[in-house]
Amino acid sequence: MYLKSWTTFFSEMLAMIAPLPGSVGKSNIKMVDMFIRILKAIDEEVVNPLSHRFTTKEQNALNIAIKDRMREQDVPVLANAWYELLNEYKDRRPEFGEQLLGIIGQYVSWIDISLVANERFMSLIYNILLTSPIRDWAAVCLTDIVKKGMKPLDKLQLIGFLGMVDVLKQVELPDDWEFRHRISRLVNNLGLQLCQIWQDTNPQANSSYPPEANLTAYNHISQLLPFLLRFLQDDDDNVCEAAFGFLREILNIFKTVKKASGSLTQDQKAFLRQILQAIVMKMKYRQDMEWFCVAIAGGQESVGTLGEDSIDDEELLEFLELRRELKRFYDQIAALSASLTTTFLHSAVTTTLTTFANEKATGAAGSLDWKDLELTLYLLYLYGEAIKGVPQFAIVAPSVGANGGKIVHPVPQAGAPLTPLGECLFEMCKSGVSAFPHPSVSANFFEIACRYTNFFDVRPDCIPDVLEAFVDARGVHHPIASNRTRAWYLFWRFVKELKSKLNPYVETVLNSIQDVLTVEATLPPSLSPDFDLSTFKDPMFETKTYVFEAVGLLISQESIPAQQQFEYLSVVVNPFLTEIQKNLEACRSIQASSNGAIGGNVTVGAGTSQHNDMELVWTLHHRLMALGSVAKGFPDILAKKTPGGALAAAAAGSAGPCGQIFKQVAEITLVALETLSRFQVIRSAARFTFGRLINCLGQDIQPYLPTLITGLLQECSIMELVEFLPFMGQVAHKFKTTIASILNGLFFPLVQKVFFFLNQVPNGTDEAMALVELRKSYLAFLMGMFSSELEDVFITEGNGQHLNLILQSVLHYAQDLSDIPVSRMAFGILLKAVNSWGSQGETPGSTVAPLANGKGPMANGTPKSKLEAPGFYQFMYEHILRVTFEVPMKSNFDLTDGQSMLVLGEISGLQKAMCLKQGEGFLNYLSQVYLPSMSCPPDLAQEYCQALQQLDAKQFKKYFQSFIQKSRS
C-alpha cells in the first residue's frame, strides 16, 4: 500500500505524534511508542537481511523498492523526527531514548549518512554519551555509524568530521563493565575501519589514492592507540577482548611497515613494548581463580594432565582460551621485534626469580605469590619462541664454513657465557623456585626443563637441581594426582633427552623412585552387565608406563658396566616376576568361561569372586605392560654398531647379562598367555611386551615366537589382528631370513585367520571400519615379507599350494577402486612378486610355457628365488597382465586424481618389470595375443611394445597414461 495507495503514510504518522491538547511535553507519548514499534518492524521485515534471507525474489524486490521510496521521500523527515524525539525523550522517557538510538543505528547503514552525521545530530549523541543514563546506547549507535559501509576516502572524511577521539578523551569510564565494554567495541570498530583505510590507501598496494590519505589514516590510528592500550589493560576480560580486532590489525600494519622499510619507528617500538607489557599482565591468573594442571603446549603434549574437557570451571576455561589468544599476539610481536621481546622477557623473568631467591635466602616475607611465579615461568616457557631458529643458551662466535660456505654455529662448551635465555634458565634452576608451595610453580618448572633440555649441555651442573625436584614431592611423588602423572611423563622426556649425561645419578634416582615402580590396578566397585575389561581404560597407569620406560633408559646406558646394569634391572624386575607368579597361581581358579565381560543382567559388586577375578586379570595385565615398558627403554641390540661402524650382527644373538632377565620376562609372559589367552587384555599385554623384548633379546627371542603367535591367534578379534599384523611385520623386518624357518609354519595359519575375518559380512559401522583396517594391515604385512627378503616363505612346500589363493586376494584388492590407496598397495605387492618370481617359467628350466590358448612367450633370465613359485608364470599372464589394462580402463578410474596417478605409476612399473623379467617373449605375447584381443590395431600394438621396451619408467608412465586416455575415448 505504501508504494501505491498510501504514499503519505509517514507524514500522517508524524502528524499524529503531535501532542494532545492539554498534555505535557512536545509529543503524544502513545503515538511515539507506536511510531518506534513501526520503525522496528520495518527494519525487521524490510531491511534486516537476517530476517528475510529466505524470502522470494519478488519479496526482495518489493523490499528494495520500499527502501528506495523511503530514501527518496521520507527518510529526511524521519531523521529530523528522530532528532527531535531523541532530544525530548533522553530525559523524559529514557527507554524510548534507548530504542531511538537503536533505530538510528539500524537505519544508518542504508540511509544518507549526512542525515545523522551532522553537527546538530552528533552534538546530541555525544552529549548523551558523556552525560546521560542511556550512554550505553549512544556508544552502540556511534559504533553503527562508524561501521557504515563507505568508500575509503569518504569514510576517512566522515571519521575526520566526527572527531571522535576528542570526545572519547572526555568519557569517564566507571566501574560499570558493560559501558566500558561498549566503548571498547566502539574504539575497536573505529580502529578496524581506519586500519582498513590504511591498507586500501597504502601507496605500495594501491597508487590510485593520494599519498596524504594514507598518512591521515595513520595519524587517526596513532590517536586511538592510547585507548586501545587502556582497554587491553582493563580488569574485565570481556572489555579487553572487545579490542582484539583492532590490535590484530595494527600489528598487521606494523608488519607491512617493517617489510617495506626494514624496521619500525621508535614510536612504534615503544608502543609494541607497552602492548607486550599489557598482554603479559592479562596472562596472569586472577586472585579468585583456581589452578588446574593443564599442559602449556596442549595437544599431544598434554599427557598426564587434566584435559580441559574435564574442567567444569567456566571462568577458568575462558581464561585459558584468553591466554591462547594473547599468546597469538605475543607471537606476532616477537616476529616483529625479537630483540624487544627478548629484552622485555629477560628483564621480567630474571627480576622475579632474583627477588624470589633473595627473599628465600634472607627469610624475608615473600612479596611474590603463586600467580607472579606462575606467570614468570609461563613467560620463560614462551621465551624460546621470541628467538628465530634453534634456541641458543650460550654465546659462541659463529664461523664460516669451508670455502666461504654458510655460517656454522659451533656447539657451545660447558661453562660458556650464557645468552639471555640461558641466564633465565640458570636462574630458574638455582633459585629454588620449584620448591614454592603451589602446584602451578613446580608444574611449569618441569615443563620448562623438558622444553629446553639442550641448556643442560651448557650447564650440566643444573641437572641435579632438576632431577632432585623430579624425584621428590615436587614431581613423581606429588600429592596432587594430575601434577604427579604429568611429572611421570615429563620425567621420561627429560631422561630420554639427557640420558647420556645422567650416569652419575642413576643409582640415586632409582632408589628415590623405587616406591613409584609399583602397580595398583583397581576396577570400579560396581561392574555393570555391559562391562568389558577389554575396553576399560586406566589413564593413570597408562601415564605411569612412561616412568617404567624412563627406568629402562637410565639402566641401559652404554657407560654403565653390564654387570651393574644387570643388578639395577634385577632390583626393578624381580619383584614383578614374583608378583606375576603369584597372580598366575591365583588365576588358575578363574572359571574357564570367564573372558573379561560381565554379561547377564546382574551387576557385580566388589568382593564377589567375579569382581576379584577381573581385578586379578587386570593387575596381571598392568604388570606385564610395566615389564614391557622397562624393556622399551633398552636399545635395539640388532641395530648396535661395532667401533668400526658396521652392524654388530655377530653379537645380535647375545643380549648380555640383562638378556637373562628379559628371557625370564618372555617365559613368564608366555605362561600368562597360555593360562589366560581367552582374555583380550592379556593377549594385548603379551603382544606389547614381546614387541619390546625383540629389541632387548635380538635373535634370542626367536624360540619363544611360535608359542607366542599361536597363543595370540587362538582367540583374537578383528582389531587385535589389525594390531598383530604390524607386530609380525616388525618380526620379519628385524630378523629377515633368519626367521624364515619359524615363519614357514606360522604363515598360512595367520593368513587363514585374516581370510576368516575378511570373508565376514560386517555388522555395523565399527566392524566395517575394522575390516577396512584389516585389509590394509594384511597387504602391508605381505609387502613387508617381500621387503624383508622373506618371499621364499610364500612358496615353501607347505605354503606354495596356497600361493594362488593369496595372489587372488591381492588381485581382488588391486581391482577395487573404492579404496585407491589399498589398490596402489596391492599393485605394489604384485610388482614385488614379479620382481621375485617373474623370471620363472611354467616348469624349472623350460624355455616356452604354453598358456591356456596354446600360445606363450619365452621365459628369460634366472629366477631370483631358489624355489619355484607354483603357478606364478600362468598367473602373471592370465591375471596380472590383464588387470594392468582393465583397472585403468575402468570408468571410475580418475586420471586427473593424484592418488589414482600413483596407482597408474605402480601399474606402468609392473608392466616394465614383466617386460624386464620375461624379455622378448613377453613383448611377442603382448603384441601378437593380448593387445589384439583388446581390438588394438597392429601398428599401435607394435608402437606400445616398442615404448614399453625402450622408454624409461617415467617416460613410459606418460605414454601409458596417454594410451589409456585414447583407448577409453
PDB file of N, CA and C in Angstrom, residues 76 135 158 177 198 362 375 427 504 544 597 691 700 719 819 919:
ATOM      1  N   PRO A  76      14.527  11.841   5.117  1.00  0.00           N
ATOM      2  CA  PRO A  76      14.950  13.127   5.686  1.00  0.00           C
ATOM      3  C   PRO A  76      14.011  13.625   6.781  1.00  0.00           C
ATOM      4  N   ARG A 135      23.776   6.318  28.035  1.00  0.00           N
ATOM      5  CA  ARG A 135      25.022   6.453  27.281  1.00  0.00           C
ATOM      6  C   ARG A 135      25.453   5.139  26.621  1.00  0.00           C
ATOM      7  N   LEU A 158      34.466  11.142   6.842  1.00  0.00           N
ATOM      8  CA  LEU A 158      33.484  11.013   7.908  1.00  0.00           C
ATOM      9  C   LEU A 158      34.154  10.944   9.268  1.00  0.00           C
ATOM     10  N   TRP A 177      31.163  -2.407  33.933  1.00  0.00           N
ATOM     11  CA  TRP A 177      31.936  -3.074  32.880  1.00  0.00           C
ATOM     12  C   TRP A 177      31.194  -3.079  31.545  1.00  0.00           C
ATOM     13  N   TRP A 198      43.815   2.426   5.868  1.00  0.00           N
ATOM     14  CA  TRP A 198      45.277   2.486   5.691  1.00  0.00           C
ATOM     15  C   TRP A 198      45.747   1.432   4.685  1.00  0.00           C
ATOM     16  N   THR A 362      67.142 -14.741  52.591  1.00  0.00           N
ATOM     17  CA  THR A 362      67.128 -13.907  53.803  1.00  0.00           C
ATOM     18  C   THR A 362      66.006 -14.271  54.751  1.00  0.00           C
ATOM     19  N   LEU A 375      53.177 -16.935  36.316  1.00  0.00           N
ATOM     20  CA  LEU A 375      53.283 -16.108  35.111  1.00  0.00           C
ATOM     21  C   LEU A 375      54.731 -16.017  34.641  1.00  0.00           C
ATOM     22  N   GLU A 427      68.990 -19.157  36.296  1.00  0.00           N
ATOM     23  CA  GLU A 427      68.384 -18.547  37.480  1.00  0.00           C
ATOM     24  C   GLU A 427      67.211 -19.388  37.980  1.00  0.00           C
ATOM     25  N   PRO A 504      75.922 -40.414  36.411  1.00  0.00           N
ATOM     26  CA  PRO A 504      76.300 -40.280  37.834  1.00  0.00           C
ATOM     27  C   PRO A 504      75.108 -40.333  38.784  1.00  0.00           C
ATOM     28  N   LYS A 544      51.812 -43.872  33.781  1.00  0.00           N
ATOM     29  CA  LYS A 544      52.895 -44.394  34.614  1.00  0.00           C
ATOM     30  C   LYS A 544      53.863 -45.257  33.811  1.00  0.00           C
ATOM     31  N   ALA A 597      34.279 -60.086  30.103  1.00  0.00           N
ATOM     32  CA  ALA A 597      32.980 -59.430  30.001  1.00  0.00           C
ATOM     33  C   ALA A 597      32.067 -59.956  31.095  1.00  0.00           C
ATOM     34  N   GLY A 691      56.776 -57.211  21.733  1.00  0.00           N
ATOM     35  CA  GLY A 691      57.203 -56.212  20.754  1.00  0.00           C
ATOM     36  C   GLY A 691      58.391 -55.418  21.237  1.00  0.00           C
ATOM     37  N   ASP A 700      67.812 -64.102  20.285  1.00  0.00           N
ATOM     38  CA  ASP A 700      67.450 -64.996  21.392  1.00  0.00           C
ATOM     39  C   ASP A 700      65.946 -65.101  21.601  1.00  0.00           C
ATOM     40  N   MET A 719      40.217 -56.341  15.495  1.00  0.00           N
ATOM     41  CA  MET A 719      41.144 -55.250  15.785  1.00  0.00           C
ATOM     42  C   MET A 719      42.455 -55.777  16.351  1.00  0.00           C
ATOM     43  N   ASP A 819      38.824 -47.971  -2.781  1.00  0.00           N
ATOM     44  CA  ASP A 819      39.876 -47.558  -1.843  1.00  0.00           C
ATOM     45  C   ASP A 819      41.181 -47.488  -2.630  1.00  0.00           C
ATOM     46  N   GLY A 919      61.307 -60.651 -20.991  1.00  0.00           N
ATOM     47  CA  GLY A 919      62.024 -60.289 -22.204  1.00  0.00           C
ATOM     48  C   GLY A 919      61.187 -60.327 -23.469  1.00  0.00           C
TER      49      GLY A 919
END
